[in-house]
PDB file of C-alpha atoms and ligand atoms in Angstrom:
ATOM      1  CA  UNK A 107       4.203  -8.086  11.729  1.00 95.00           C
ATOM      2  CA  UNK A 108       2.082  -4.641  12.482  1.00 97.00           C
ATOM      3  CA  UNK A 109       0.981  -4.401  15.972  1.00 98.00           C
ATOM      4  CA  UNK A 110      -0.888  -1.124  17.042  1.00 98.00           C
ATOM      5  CA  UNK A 111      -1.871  -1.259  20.316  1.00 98.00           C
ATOM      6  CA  UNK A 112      -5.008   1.004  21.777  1.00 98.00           C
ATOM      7  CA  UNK A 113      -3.626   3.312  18.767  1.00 98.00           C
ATOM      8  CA  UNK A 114      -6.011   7.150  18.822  1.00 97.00           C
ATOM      9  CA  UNK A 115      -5.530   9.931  16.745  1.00 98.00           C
ATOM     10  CA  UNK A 116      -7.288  13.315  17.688  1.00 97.00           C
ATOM     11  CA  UNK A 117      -6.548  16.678  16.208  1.00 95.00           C
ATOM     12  CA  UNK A 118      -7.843  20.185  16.984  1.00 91.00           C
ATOM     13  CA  UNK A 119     -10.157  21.389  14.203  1.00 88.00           C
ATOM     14  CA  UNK A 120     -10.874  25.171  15.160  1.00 91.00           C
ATOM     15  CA  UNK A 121     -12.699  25.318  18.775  1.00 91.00           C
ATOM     16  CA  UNK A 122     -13.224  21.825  18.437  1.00 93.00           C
ATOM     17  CA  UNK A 123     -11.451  18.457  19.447  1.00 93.00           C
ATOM     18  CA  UNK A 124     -11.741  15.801  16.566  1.00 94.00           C
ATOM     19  CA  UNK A 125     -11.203  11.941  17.008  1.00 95.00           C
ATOM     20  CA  UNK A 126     -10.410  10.508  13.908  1.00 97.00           C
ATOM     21  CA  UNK A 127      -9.111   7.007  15.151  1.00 97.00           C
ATOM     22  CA  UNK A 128     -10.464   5.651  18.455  1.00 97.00           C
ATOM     23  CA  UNK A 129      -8.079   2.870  20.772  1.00 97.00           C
ATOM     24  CA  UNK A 130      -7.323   0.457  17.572  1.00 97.00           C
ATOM     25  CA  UNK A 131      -5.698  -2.718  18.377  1.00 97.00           C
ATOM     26  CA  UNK A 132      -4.998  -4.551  15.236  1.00 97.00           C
ATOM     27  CA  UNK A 133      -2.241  -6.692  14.829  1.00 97.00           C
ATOM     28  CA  UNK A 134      -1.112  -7.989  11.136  1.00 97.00           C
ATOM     29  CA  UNK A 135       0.995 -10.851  10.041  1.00 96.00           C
ATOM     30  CA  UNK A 136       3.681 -11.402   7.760  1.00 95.00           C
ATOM     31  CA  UNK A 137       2.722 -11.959   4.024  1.00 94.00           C
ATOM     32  CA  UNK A 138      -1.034 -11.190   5.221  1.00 95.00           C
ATOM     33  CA  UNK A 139      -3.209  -9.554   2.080  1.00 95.00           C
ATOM     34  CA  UNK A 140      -5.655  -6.626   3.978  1.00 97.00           C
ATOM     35  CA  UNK A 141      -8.105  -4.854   2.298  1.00 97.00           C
ATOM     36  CA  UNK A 142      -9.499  -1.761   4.691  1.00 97.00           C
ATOM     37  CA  UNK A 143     -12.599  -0.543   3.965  1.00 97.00           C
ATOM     38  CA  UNK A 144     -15.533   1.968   4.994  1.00 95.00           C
ATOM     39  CA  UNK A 145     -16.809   4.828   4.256  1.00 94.00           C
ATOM     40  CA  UNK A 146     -15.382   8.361   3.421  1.00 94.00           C
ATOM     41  CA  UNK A 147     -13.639   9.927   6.179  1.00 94.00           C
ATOM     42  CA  UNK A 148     -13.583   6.745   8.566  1.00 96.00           C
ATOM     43  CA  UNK A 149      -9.702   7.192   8.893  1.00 96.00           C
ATOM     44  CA  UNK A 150      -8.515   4.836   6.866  1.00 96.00           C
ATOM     45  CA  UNK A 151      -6.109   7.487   5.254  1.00 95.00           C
ATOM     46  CA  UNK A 152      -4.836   8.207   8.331  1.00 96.00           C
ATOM     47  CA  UNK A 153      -4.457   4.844  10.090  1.00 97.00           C
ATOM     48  CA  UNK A 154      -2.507   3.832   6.760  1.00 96.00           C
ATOM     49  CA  UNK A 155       0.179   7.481   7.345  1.00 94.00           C
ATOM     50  CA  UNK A 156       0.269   6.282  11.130  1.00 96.00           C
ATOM     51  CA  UNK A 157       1.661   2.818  10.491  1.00 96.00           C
ATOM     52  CA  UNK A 158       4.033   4.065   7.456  1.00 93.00           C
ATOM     53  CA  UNK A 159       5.144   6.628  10.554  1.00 92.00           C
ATOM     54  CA  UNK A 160       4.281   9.265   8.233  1.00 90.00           C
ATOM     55  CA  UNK A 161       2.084  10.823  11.633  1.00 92.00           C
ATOM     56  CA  UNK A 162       2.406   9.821  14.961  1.00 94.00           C
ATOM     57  CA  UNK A 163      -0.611   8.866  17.217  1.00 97.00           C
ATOM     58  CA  UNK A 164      -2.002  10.397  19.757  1.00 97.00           C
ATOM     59  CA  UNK A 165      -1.981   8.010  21.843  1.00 97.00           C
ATOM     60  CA  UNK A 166      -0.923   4.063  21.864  1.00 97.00           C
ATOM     61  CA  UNK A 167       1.773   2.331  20.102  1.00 97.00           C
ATOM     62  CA  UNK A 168       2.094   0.889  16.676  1.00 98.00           C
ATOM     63  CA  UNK A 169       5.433  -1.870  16.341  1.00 97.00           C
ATOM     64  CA  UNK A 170       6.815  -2.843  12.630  1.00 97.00           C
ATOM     65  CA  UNK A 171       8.884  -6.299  13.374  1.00 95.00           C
ATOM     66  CA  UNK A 172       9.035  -5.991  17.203  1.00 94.00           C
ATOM     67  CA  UNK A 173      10.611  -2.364  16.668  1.00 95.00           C
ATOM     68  CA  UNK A 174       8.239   0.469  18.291  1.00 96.00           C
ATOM     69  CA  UNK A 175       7.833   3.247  15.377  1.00 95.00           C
ATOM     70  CA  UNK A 176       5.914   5.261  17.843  1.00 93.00           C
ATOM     71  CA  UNK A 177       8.905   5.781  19.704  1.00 92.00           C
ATOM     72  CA  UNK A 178      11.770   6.489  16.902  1.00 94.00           C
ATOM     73  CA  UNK A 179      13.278   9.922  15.870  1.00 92.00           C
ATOM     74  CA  UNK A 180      13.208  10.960  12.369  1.00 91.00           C
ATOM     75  CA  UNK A 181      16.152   9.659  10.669  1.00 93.00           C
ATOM     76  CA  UNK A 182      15.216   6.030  12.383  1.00 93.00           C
ATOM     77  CA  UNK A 183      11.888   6.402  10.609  1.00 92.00           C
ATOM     78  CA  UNK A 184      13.202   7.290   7.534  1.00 89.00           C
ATOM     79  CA  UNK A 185      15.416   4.387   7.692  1.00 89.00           C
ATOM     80  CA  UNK A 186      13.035   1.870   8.333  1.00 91.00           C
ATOM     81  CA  UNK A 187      10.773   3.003   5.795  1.00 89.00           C
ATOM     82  CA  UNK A 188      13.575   2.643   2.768  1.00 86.00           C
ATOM     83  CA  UNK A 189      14.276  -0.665   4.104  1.00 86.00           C
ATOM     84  CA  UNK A 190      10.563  -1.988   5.228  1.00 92.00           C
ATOM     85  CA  UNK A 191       8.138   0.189   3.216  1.00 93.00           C
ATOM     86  CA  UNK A 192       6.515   0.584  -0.115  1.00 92.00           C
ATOM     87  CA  UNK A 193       3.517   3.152  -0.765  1.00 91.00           C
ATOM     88  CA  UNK A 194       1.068   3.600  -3.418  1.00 91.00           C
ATOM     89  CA  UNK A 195      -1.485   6.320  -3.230  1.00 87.00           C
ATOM     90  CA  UNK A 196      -4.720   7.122  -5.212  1.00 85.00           C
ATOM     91  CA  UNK A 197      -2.966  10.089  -6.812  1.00 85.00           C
ATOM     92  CA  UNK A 198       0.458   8.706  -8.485  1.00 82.00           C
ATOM     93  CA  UNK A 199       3.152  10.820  -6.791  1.00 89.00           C
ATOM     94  CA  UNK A 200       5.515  10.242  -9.297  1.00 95.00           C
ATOM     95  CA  UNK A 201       8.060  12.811 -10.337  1.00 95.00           C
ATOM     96  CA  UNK A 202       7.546  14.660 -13.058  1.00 96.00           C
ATOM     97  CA  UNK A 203      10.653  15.283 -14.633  1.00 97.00           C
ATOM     98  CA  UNK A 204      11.566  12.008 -14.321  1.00 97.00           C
ATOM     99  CA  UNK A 205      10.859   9.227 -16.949  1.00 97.00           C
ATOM    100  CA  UNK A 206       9.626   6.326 -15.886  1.00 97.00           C
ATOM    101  CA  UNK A 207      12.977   4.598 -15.719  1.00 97.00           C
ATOM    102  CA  UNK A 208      14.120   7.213 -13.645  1.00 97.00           C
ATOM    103  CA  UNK A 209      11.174   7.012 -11.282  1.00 97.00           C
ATOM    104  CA  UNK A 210      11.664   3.428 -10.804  1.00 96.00           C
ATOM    105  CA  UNK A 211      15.536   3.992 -10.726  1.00 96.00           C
ATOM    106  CA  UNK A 212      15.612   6.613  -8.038  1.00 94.00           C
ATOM    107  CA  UNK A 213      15.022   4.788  -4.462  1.00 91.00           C
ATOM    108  CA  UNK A 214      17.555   2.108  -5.964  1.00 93.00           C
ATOM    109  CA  UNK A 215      20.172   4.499  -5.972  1.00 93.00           C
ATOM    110  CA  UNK A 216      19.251   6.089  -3.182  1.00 89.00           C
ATOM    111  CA  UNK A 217      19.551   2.670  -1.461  1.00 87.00           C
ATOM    112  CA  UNK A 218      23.285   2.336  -3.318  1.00 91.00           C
ATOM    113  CA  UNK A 219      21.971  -0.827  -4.633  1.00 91.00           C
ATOM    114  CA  UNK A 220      24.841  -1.852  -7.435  1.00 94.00           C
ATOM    115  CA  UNK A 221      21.829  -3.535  -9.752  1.00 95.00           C
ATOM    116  CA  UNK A 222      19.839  -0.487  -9.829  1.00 96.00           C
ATOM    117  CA  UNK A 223      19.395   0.086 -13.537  1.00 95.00           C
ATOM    118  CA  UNK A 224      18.743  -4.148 -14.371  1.00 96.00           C
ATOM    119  CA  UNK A 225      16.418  -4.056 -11.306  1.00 95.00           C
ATOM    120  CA  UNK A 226      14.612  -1.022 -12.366  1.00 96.00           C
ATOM    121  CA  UNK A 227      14.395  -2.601 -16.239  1.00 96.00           C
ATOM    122  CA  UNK A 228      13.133  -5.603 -14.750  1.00 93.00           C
ATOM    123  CA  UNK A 229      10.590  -3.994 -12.807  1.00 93.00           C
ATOM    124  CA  UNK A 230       9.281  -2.094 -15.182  1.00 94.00           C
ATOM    125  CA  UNK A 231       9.009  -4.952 -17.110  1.00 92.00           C
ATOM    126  CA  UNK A 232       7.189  -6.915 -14.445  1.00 87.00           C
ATOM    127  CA  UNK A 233       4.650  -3.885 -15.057  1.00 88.00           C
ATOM    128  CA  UNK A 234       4.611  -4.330 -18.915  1.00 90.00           C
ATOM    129  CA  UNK A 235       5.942  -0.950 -18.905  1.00 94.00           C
ATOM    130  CA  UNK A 236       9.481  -1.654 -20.933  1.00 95.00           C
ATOM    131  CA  UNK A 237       8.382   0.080 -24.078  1.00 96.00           C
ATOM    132  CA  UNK A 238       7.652   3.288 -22.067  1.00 96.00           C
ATOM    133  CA  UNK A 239      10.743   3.324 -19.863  1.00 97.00           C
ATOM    134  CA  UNK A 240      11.466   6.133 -21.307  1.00 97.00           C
ATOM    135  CA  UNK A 241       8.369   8.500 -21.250  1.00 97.00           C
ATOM    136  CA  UNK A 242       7.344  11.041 -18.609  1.00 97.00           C
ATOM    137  CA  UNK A 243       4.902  10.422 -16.613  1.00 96.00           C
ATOM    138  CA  UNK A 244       2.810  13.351 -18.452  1.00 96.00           C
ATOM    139  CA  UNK A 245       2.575  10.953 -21.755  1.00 97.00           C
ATOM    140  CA  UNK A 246       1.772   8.185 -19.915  1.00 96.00           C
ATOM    141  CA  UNK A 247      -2.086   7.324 -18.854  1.00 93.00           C
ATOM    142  CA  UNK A 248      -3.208   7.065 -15.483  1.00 92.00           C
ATOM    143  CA  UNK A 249      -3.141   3.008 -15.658  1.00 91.00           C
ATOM    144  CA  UNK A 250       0.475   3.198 -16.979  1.00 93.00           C
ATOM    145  CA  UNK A 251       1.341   6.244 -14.173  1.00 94.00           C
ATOM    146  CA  UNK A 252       0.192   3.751 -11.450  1.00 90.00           C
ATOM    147  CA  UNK A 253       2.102   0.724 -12.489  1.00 93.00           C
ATOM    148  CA  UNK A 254       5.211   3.340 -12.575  1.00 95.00           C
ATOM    149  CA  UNK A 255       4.469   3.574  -8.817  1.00 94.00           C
ATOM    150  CA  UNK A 256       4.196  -0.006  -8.241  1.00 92.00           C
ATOM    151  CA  UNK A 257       6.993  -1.061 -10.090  1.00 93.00           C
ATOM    152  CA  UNK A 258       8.493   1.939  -7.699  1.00 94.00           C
ATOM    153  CA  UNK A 259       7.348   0.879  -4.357  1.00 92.00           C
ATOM    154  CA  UNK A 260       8.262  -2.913  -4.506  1.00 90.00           C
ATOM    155  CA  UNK A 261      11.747  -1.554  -6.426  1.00 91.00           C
ATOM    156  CA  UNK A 262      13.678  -2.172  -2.685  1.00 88.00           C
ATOM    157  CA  UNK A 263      11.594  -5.572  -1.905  1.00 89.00           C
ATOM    158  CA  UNK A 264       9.338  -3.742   0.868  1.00 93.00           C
ATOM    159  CA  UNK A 265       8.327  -6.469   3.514  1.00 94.00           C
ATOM    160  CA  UNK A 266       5.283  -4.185   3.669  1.00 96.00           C
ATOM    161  CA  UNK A 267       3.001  -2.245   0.970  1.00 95.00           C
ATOM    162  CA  UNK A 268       0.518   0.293   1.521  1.00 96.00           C
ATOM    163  CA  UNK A 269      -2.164   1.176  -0.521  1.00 95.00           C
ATOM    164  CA  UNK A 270      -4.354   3.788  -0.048  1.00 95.00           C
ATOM    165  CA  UNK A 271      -7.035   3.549  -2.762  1.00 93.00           C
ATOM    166  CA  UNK A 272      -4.479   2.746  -5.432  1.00 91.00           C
ATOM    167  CA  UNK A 273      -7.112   2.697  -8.046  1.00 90.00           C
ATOM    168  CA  UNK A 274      -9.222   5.065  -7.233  1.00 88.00           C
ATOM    169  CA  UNK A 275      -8.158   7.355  -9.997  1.00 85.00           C
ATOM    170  CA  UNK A 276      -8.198   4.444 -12.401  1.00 85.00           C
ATOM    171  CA  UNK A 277     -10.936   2.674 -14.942  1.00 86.00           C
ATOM    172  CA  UNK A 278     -11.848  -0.546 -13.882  1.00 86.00           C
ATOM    173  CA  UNK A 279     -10.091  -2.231 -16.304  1.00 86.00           C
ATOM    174  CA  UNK A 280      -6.465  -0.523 -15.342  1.00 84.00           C
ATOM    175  CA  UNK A 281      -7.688  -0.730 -11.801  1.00 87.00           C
ATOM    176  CA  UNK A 282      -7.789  -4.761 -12.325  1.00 89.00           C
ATOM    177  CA  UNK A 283      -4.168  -4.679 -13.741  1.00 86.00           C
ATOM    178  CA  UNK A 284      -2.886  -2.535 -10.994  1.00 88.00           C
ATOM    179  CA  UNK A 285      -4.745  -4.411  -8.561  1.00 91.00           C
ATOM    180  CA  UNK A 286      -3.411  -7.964 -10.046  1.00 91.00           C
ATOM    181  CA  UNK A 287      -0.157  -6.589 -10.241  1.00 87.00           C
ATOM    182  CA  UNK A 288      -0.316  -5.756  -6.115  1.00 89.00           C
ATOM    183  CA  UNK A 289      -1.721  -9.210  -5.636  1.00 91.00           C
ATOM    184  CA  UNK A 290       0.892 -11.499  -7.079  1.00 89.00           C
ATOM    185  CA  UNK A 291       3.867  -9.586  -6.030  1.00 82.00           C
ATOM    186  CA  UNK A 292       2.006 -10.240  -2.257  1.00 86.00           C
ATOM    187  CA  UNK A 293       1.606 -13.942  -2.902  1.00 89.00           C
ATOM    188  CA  UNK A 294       5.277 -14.262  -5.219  1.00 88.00           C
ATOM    189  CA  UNK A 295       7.044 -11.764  -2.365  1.00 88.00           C
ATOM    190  CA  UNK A 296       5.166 -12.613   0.846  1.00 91.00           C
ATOM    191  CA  UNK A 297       4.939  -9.114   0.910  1.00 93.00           C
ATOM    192  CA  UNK A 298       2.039  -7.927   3.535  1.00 96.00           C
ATOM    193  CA  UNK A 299      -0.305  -6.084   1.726  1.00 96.00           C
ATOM    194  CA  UNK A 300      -2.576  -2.951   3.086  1.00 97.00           C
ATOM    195  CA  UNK A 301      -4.981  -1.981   0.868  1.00 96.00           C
ATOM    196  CA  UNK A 302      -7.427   0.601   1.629  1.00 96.00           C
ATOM    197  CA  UNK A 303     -10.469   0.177  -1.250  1.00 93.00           C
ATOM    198  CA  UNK A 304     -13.601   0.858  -2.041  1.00 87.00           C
ATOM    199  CA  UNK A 305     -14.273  -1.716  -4.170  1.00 88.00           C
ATOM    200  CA  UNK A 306     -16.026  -4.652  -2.761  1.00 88.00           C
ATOM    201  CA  UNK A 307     -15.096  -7.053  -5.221  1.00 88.00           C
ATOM    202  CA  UNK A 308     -11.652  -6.048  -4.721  1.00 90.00           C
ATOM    203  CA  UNK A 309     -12.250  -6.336  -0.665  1.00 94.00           C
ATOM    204  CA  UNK A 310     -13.519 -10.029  -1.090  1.00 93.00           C
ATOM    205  CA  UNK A 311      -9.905 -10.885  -2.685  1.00 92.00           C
ATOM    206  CA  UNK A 312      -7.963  -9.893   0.611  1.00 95.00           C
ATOM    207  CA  UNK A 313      -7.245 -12.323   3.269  1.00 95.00           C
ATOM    208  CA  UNK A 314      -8.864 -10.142   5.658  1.00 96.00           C
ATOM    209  CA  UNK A 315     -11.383  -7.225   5.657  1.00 97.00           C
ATOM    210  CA  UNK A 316     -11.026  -4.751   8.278  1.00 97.00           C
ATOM    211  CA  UNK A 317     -14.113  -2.243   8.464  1.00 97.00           C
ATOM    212  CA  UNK A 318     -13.489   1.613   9.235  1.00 97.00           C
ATOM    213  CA  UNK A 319     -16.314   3.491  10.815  1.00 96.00           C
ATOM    214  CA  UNK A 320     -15.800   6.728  12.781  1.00 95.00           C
ATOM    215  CA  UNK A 321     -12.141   5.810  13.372  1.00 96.00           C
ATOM    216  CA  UNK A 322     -13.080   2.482  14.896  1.00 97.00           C
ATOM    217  CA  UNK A 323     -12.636  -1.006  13.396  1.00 97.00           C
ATOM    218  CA  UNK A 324     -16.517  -2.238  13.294  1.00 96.00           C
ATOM    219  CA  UNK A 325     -16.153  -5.750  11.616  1.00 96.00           C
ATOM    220  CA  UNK A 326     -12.462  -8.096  10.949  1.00 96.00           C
ATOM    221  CA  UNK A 327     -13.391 -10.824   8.923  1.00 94.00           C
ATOM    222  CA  UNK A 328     -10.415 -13.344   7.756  1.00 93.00           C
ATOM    223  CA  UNK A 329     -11.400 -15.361   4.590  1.00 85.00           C
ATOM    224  CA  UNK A 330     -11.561 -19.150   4.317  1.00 74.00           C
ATOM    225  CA  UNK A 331      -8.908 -20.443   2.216  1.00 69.00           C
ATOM    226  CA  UNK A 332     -10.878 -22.332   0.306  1.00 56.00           C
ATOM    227  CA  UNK A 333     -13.300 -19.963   0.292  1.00 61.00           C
ATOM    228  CA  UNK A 334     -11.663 -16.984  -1.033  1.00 62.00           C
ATOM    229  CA  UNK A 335      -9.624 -19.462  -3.945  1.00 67.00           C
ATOM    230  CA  UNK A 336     -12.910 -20.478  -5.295  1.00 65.00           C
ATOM    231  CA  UNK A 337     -14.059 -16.992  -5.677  1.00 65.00           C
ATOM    232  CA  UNK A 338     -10.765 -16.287  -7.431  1.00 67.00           C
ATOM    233  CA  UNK A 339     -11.533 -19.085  -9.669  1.00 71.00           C
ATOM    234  CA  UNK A 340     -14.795 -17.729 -10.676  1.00 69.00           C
ATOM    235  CA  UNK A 341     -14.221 -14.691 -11.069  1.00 70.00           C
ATOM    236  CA  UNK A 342     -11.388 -15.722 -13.230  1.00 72.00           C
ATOM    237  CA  UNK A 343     -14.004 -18.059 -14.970  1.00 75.00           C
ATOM    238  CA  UNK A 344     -16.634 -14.917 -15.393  1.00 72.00           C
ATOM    239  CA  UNK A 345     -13.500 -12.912 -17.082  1.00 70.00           C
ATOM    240  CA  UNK A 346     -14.293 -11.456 -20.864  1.00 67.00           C
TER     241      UNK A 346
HETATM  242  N1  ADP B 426      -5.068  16.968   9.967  1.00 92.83           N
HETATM  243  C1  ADP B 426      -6.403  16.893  10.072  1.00 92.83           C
HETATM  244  N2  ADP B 426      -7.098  17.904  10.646  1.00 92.83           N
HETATM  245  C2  ADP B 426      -8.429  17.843  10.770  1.00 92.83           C
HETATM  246  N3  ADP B 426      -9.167  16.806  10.349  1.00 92.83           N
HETATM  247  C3  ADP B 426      -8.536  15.781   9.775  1.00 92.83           C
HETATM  248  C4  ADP B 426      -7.122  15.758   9.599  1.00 92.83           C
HETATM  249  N4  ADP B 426      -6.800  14.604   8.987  1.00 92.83           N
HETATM  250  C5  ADP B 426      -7.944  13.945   8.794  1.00 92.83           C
HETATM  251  N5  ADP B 426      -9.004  14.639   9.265  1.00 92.83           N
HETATM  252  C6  ADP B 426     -10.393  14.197   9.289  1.00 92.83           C
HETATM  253  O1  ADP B 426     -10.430  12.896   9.855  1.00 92.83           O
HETATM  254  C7  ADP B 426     -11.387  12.074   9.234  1.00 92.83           C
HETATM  255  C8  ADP B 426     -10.750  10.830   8.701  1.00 92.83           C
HETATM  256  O2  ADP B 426      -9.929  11.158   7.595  1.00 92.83           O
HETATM  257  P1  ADP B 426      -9.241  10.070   6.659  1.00 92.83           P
HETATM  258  O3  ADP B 426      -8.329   9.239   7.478  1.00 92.83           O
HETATM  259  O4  ADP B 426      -8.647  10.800   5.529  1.00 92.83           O
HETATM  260  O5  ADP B 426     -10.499   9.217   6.221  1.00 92.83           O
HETATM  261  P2  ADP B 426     -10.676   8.220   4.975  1.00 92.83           P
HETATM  262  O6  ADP B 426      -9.344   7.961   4.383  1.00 92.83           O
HETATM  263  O7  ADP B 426     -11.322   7.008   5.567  1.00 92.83           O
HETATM  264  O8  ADP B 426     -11.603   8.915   4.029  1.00 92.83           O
HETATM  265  C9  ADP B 426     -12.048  12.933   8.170  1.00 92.83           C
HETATM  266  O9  ADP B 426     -13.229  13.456   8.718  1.00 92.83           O
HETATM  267  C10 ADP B 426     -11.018  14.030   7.931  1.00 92.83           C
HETATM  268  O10 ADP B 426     -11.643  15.203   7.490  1.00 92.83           O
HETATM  269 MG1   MG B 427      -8.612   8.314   2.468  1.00 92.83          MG
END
């Protein structure tokens, strides 16, 4: 579970004192699917870095699993996101010298895990990506670069993923894949899923919307079950 609790973010921009998140109190579930929305500059980017303790707030607290992140050194943070934390972000941040095996590879080993290289073969082939394991990221396209970083950020079975625009960069049709790819590791995984979008259609998949606007959540909405399967089926339906 993420609780953040009357969570504000100001920074000093020149003579001037900015507020770029405003008292959030949002708490999400285990296994829940969020899609954050609004427009440009709302702070989703930054509410997403605060709960992945890449920033610290303000003011308020944020809590992963009871623990208070808000309150943790460093190495504690770093810790917690090996073990708790997957990212993907709109611009692939994979390493370039590395092929994609190696991408994939790396936080396995840096974990000590004794399966690294099966896991990482399996991963990548979870991403339909085993006939490129062994290409840099530089020959692969941006569709293929992003399922590199997905196959990446679930490689330690993160109870959490966060998404910040994760196709973005991408053509709708590689965006779908990526975006399918995030969904069913959610709903195989329980994984909780953060996804910051801009794509409606995409939004109406989540379990939840939560709406950004000046750094302050304007609308939650939690989809009907029923609801939100039908739409999946249509969609599915309206496919080419
Ligand atoms: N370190 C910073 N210093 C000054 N302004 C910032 C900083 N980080 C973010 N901002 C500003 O805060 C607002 C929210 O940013 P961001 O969280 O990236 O929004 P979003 O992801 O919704 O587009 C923007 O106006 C941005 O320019
Ligand atoms: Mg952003």
């Amino acid at each position: 579970m993420i609780e953040l609790y009357q969570v504000s973010k100001t920074v000093q921009s020149g003579a001037e004192r900015l507020t770029i998140l405003r008292e959030l109190d949002l708490k999400i579930p285990d296994g829940q699917f969020v899609a954050v929305v609004g427009p440009s500059g709302s702070g989703k980017s930054t509410l997403l870095g605060l709960v992945a303790g890449l920033d610290a707030p303000t003011k308020g607290r944020i809590h992963i699993d009871g623990e208070e992140i808000t309150r943790m050194g460093e190495d504690a943070l770093a810790r917690l996101r090996g073990r708790k934390l997957g990212f993907v972000f709109q611009s692939f941040h994979l390493i370039p010298s590395m092929t994609a095996l190696e991408n994939v590879l790396a936080p396995l080993e840096i974990a000590g895990r004794r399966d690294a290289r099966e896991r990482a073969r399996r991963l990548l082939e979870d991403v339909e990506l085993t006939e490129r394991a062994h290409h840099y990221p530089s020959q692969l396209s941006g569709g293929e670069q992003q399922r590199v970083a997905v196959a990446r950020a679930f490689a330690n079975e993160p109870s959490i993923l966060l998404a910040d625009e994760p196709t973005g960069n991408l053509d709708s049709r590689n965006g779908r894949h990526v975006f399918d790819l995030m969904v069913g590791l959610n709903r195989r995984h329980g994984t909780t899923l953060v996804l910051v979008t801009h794509d409606a259609e995409l939004a109406a998949r989540a379990d939840r919307r939560i709406s950004l606007r000046d750094g302050q959540v304007v609308a939650d909405e939690t989809s009907d079950e029923n609801v939100r399967e039908a739409s999946e089926e249509l969609e599915e339906a309206a496919r080419p």
